[in-house]
Short mmCIF file of C-alpha atoms in Angstrom, two decimals:
data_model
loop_
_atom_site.label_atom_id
_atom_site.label_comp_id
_atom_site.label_asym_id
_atom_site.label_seq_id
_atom_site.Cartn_x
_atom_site.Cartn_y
_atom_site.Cartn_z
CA UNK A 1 103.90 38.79 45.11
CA UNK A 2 104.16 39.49 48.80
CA UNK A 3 101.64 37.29 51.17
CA UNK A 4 101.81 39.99 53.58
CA UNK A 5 99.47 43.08 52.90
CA UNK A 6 99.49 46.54 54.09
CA UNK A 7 96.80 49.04 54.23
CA UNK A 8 96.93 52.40 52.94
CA UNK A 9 99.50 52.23 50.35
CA UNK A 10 99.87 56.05 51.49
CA UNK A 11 98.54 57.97 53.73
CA UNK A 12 98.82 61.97 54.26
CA UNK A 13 97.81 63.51 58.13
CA UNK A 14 97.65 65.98 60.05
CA UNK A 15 99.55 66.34 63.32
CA UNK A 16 96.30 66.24 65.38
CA UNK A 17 94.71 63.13 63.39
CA UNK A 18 94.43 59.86 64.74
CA UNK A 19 95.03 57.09 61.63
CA UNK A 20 95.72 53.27 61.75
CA UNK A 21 97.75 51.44 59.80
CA UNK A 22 96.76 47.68 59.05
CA UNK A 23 98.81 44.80 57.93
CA UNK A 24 97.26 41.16 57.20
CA UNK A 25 98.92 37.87 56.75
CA UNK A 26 97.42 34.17 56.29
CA UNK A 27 100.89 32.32 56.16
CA UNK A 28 100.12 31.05 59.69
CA UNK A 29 103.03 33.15 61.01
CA UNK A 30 103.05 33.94 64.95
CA UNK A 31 105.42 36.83 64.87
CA UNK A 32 104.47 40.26 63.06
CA UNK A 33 106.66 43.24 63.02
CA UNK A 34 106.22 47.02 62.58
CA UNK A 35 109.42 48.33 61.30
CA UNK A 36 110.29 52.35 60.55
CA UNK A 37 112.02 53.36 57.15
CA UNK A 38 113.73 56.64 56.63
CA UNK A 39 115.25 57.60 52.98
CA UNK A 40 118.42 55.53 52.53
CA UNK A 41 118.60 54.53 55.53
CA UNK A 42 118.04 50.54 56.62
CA UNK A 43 114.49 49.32 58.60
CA UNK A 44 114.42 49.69 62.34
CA UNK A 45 112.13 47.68 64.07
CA UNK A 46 109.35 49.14 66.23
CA UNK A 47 107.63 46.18 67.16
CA UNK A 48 107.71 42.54 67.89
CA UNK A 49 104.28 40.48 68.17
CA UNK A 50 104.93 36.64 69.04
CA UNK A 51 101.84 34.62 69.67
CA UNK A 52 99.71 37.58 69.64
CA UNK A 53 101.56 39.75 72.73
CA UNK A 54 104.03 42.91 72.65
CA UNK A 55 107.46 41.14 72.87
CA UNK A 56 109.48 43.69 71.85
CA UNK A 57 109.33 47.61 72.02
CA UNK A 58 112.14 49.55 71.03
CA UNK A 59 111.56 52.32 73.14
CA UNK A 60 109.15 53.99 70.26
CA UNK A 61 107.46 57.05 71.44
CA UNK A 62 103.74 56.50 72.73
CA UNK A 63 102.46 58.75 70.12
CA UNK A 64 102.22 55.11 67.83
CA UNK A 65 100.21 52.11 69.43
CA UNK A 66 100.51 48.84 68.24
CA UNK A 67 97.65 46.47 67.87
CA UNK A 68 97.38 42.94 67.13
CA UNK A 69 93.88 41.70 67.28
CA UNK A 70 94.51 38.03 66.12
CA UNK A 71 97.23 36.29 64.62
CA UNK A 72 96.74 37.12 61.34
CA UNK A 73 96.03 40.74 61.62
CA UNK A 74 98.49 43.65 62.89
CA UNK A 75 97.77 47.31 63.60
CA UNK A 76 99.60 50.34 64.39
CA UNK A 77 97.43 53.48 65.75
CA UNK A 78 99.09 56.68 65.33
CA UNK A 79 97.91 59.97 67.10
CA UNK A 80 99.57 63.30 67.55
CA UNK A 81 102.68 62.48 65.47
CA UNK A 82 105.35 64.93 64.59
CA UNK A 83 106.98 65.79 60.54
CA UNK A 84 109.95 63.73 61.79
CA UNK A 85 107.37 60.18 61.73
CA UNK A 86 107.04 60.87 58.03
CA UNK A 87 108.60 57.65 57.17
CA UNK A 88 107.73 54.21 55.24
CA UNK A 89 106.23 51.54 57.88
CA UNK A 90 107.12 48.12 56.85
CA UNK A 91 105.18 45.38 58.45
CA UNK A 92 106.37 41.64 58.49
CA UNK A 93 105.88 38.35 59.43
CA UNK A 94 107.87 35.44 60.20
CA UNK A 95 107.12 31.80 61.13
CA UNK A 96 108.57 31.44 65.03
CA UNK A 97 110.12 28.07 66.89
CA UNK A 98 113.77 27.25 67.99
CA UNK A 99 115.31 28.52 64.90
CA UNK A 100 115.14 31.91 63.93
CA UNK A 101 113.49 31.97 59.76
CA UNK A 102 113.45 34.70 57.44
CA UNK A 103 110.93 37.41 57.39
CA UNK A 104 108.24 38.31 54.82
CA UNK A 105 107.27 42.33 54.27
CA UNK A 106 104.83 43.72 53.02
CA UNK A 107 105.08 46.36 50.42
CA UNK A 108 104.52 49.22 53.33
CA UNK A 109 102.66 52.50 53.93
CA UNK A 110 104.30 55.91 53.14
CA UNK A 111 103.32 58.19 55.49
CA UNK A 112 103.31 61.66 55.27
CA UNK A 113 102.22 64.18 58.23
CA UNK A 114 102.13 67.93 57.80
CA UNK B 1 129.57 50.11 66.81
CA UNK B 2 126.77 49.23 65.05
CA UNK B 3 125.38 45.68 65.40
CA UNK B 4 125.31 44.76 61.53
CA UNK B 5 127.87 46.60 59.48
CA UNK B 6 128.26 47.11 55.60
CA UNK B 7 130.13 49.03 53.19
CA UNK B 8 127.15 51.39 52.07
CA UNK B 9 128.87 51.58 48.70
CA UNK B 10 128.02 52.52 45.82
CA UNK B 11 129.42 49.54 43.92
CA UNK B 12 129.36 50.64 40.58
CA UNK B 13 130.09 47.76 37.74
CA UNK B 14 129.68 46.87 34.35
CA UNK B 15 126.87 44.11 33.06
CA UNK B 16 129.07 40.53 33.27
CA UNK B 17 131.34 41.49 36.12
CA UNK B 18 131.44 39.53 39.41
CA UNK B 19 131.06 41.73 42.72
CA UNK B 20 131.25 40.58 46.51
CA UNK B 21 129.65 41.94 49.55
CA UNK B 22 131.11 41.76 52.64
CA UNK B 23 129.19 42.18 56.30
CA UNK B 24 130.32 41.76 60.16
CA UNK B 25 127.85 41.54 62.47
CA UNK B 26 129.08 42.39 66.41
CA UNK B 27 126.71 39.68 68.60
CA UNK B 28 128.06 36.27 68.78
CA UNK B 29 124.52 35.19 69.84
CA UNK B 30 122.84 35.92 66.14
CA UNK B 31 121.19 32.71 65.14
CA UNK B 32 120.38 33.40 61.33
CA UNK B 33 121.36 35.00 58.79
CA UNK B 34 120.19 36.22 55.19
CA UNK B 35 120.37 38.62 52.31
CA UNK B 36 117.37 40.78 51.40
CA UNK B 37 117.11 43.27 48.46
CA UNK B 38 115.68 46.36 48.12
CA UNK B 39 114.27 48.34 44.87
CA UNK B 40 114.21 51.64 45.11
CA UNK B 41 110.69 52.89 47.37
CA UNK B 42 109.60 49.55 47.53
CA UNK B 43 109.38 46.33 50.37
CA UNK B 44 112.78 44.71 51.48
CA UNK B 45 112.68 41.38 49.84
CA UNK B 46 114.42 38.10 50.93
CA UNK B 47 117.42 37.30 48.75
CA UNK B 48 118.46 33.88 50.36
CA UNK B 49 119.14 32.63 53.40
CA UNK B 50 123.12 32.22 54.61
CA UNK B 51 124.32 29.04 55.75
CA UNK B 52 128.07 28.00 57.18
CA UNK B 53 128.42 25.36 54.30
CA UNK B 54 127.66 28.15 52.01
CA UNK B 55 124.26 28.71 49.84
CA UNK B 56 124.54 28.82 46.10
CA UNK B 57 121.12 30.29 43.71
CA UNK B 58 121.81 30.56 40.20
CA UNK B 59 124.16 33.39 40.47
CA UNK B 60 124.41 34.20 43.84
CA UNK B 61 126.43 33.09 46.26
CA UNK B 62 126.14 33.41 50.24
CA UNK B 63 128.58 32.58 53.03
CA UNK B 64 128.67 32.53 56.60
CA UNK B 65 131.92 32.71 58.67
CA UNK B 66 130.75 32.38 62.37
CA UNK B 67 134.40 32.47 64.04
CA UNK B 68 134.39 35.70 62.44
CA UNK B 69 131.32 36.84 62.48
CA UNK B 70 131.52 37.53 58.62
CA UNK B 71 129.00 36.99 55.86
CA UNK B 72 129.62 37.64 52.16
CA UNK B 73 127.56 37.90 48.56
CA UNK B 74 128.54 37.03 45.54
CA UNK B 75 126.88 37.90 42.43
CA UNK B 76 128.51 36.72 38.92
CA UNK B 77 127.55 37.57 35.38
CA UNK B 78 126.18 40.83 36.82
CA UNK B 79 122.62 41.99 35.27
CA UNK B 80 121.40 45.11 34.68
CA UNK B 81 118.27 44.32 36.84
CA UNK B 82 120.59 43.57 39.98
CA UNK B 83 120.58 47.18 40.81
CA UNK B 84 119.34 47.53 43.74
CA UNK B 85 119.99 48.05 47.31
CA UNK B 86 121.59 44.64 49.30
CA UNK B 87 120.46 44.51 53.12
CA UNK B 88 123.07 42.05 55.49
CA UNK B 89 120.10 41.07 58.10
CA UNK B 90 121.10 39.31 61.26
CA UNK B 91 118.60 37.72 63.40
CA UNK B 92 118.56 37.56 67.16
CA UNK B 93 116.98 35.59 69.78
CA UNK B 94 116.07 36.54 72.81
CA UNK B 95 113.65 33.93 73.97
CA UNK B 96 112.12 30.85 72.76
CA UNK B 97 109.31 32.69 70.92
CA UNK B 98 110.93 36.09 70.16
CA UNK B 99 113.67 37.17 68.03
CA UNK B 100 114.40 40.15 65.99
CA UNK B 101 115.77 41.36 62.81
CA UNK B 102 118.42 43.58 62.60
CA UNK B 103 119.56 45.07 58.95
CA UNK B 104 122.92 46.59 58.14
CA UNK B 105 122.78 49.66 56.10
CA UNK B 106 122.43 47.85 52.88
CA UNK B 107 125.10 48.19 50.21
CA UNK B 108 123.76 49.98 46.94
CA UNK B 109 124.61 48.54 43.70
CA UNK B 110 124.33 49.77 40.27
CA UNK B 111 124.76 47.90 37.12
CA UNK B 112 126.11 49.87 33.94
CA UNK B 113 125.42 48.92 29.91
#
């Protein structure tokens, strides 16, 4: 079972609706990750959180607003997104230090907008 | 070219048969290096980690070649429930606290009775 949990499970919105997506972790990890999924296609990453700042932004459109209010928690605020965001959002977690160690996902939100 | 590349398959084989994966990865800089799988609609999950002296789990085998930046699967006695989707996922670095994961396009296999 994954240690790394993701709320909704699925979530259906409206291109003027602001939603959040949340993703939780007590492994005692210090860097979380919002990665995009498209239909057979591989993750991209989004976002990288290490000790609880924005280290990484991969040029992602403004429209989504990552969060991360503590080290175990994770958010990603979406407002005014387009059909093309419908997607799955992975979140993950990884333990950080001088070698790089494998990353832990949770099971993701599907996200539909219409 | 892309950072992390795979043959996207599909590797089609019978239950019992052996099948390799093969993946090149472009930055010399990439620090680690595993195998995740992925079901179909559901969460990448970690395979094993890859190693230059090689990684071996029950039927699965991983390599790492860093002269040439290569990195290889092997799966033996094939099951039916190794189906799936196999993601080549490079980590790298780019300060002491910060690294990222990069994913190939995964390689789809499919088991046959």
């Amino acid at each position: 079972d994954t240690e790394v949990t993701q709320t909704p499970k699925h979530l259906v919105m409206g291109m003027t609706n602001k939603k959040s997506l949340k993703c939780e972790q007590h492994m005692g990890h210090r860097a979380m990750y919002w990665y995009k999924q498209k239909a057979k296609k591989p993750p991209e990453l989004m976002f990288v959180y290490s000790y609880e700042k924005l280290s990484i932004n991969e040029s992602v459109p403004s429209r989504f607003s990552p969060e991360c209010p503590n080290s175990s928690l994770l958010n990603l605020h979406l407002h005014a997104l387009q059909p093309e965001d419908s997607a799955l959002y992975l979140c993950a977690s990884s333990q950080e230090g001088d070698r790089g160690t494998e990353a832990f996902f949770g099971q993701g939100t599907r996200l539909t907008v219409v | 070219r892309k950072e992390v590349e795979q043959d996207p398959g599909p590797f089609n084989v019978p239950e019992g048969a052996t099948v390799a994966f093969n993946c090149t990865y472009s930055n010399s800089a990439s620090q680690s290096f595993f195998w995740y799988r992925q079901d179909c609609r559901k969460e990448p999950k970690l395979l094993m980690s890859v190693y230059s002296s090689g990684n071996e789990d029950g039927r699965f085998t991983a390599q790492l070649n860093r002269a040439s930046q290569y990195i290889s699967l092997l799966i033996r006695d094939s099951k039916l429930s190794d189906s799936a989707t196999y993601l080549c996922v490079v980590t790298i670095r780019f300060s002491s606290n910060t690294g990222k994961l990069i994913f190939g396009q995964g390689t789809t296999l499919q088991v046959k009775p």
